[in-house]
XYZ file of C-alpha atoms in Angstrom:
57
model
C 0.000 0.000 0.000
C 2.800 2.403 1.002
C 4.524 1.607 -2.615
C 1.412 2.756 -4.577
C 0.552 5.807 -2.768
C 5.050 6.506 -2.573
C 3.971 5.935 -6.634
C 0.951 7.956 -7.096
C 3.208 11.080 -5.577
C 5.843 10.794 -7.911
C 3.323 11.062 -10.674
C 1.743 13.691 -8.979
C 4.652 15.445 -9.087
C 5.675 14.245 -12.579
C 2.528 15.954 -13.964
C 2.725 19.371 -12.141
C 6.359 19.868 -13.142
C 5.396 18.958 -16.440
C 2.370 21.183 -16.742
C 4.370 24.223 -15.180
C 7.598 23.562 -18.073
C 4.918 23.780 -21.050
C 2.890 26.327 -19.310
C 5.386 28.860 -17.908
C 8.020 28.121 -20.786
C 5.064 28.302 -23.720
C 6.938 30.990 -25.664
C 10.224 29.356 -25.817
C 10.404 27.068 -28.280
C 13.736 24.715 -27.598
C 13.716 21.574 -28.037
C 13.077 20.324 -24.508
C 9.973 22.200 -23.947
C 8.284 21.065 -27.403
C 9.476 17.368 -26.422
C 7.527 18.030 -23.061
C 4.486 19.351 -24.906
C 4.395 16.596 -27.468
C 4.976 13.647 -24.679
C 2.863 15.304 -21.520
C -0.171 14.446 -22.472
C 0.443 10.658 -23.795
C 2.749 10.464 -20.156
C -0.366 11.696 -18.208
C -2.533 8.742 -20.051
C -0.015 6.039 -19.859
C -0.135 7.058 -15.788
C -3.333 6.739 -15.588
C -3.584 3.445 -17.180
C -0.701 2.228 -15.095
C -2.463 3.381 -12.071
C -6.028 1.535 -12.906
C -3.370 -1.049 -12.901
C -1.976 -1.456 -10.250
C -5.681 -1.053 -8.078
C -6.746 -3.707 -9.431
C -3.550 -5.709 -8.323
């Protein structure tokens, strides 16, 4: 129980970090921030799944 709530923080924190990059760092176009646009959204699904996952477990 511990490891999936120690789990569901670091994606907490995973998200918000990478909504802040794309949100606060919109107008700079290098190529980290466009890789975090592009891959932030199919990250936030693929954590989702994963936690659906492991609850059923």
């Amino acid at each position: 129980m511990a490891i999936r709530i120690f789990w569901l923080f670091n994606t907490a924190i995973w998200n918000v970090v990478t909504m802040t990059r794309i949100l606060t760092q919109m107008f700079n176009y290098d190529f980290v921030n466009i890789f975090f646009a592009i891959l932030g959204p199919f990250a936030l699904i693929y954590q989702i799944k994963a936690f659906y996952q492991k609850m059923k477990e």
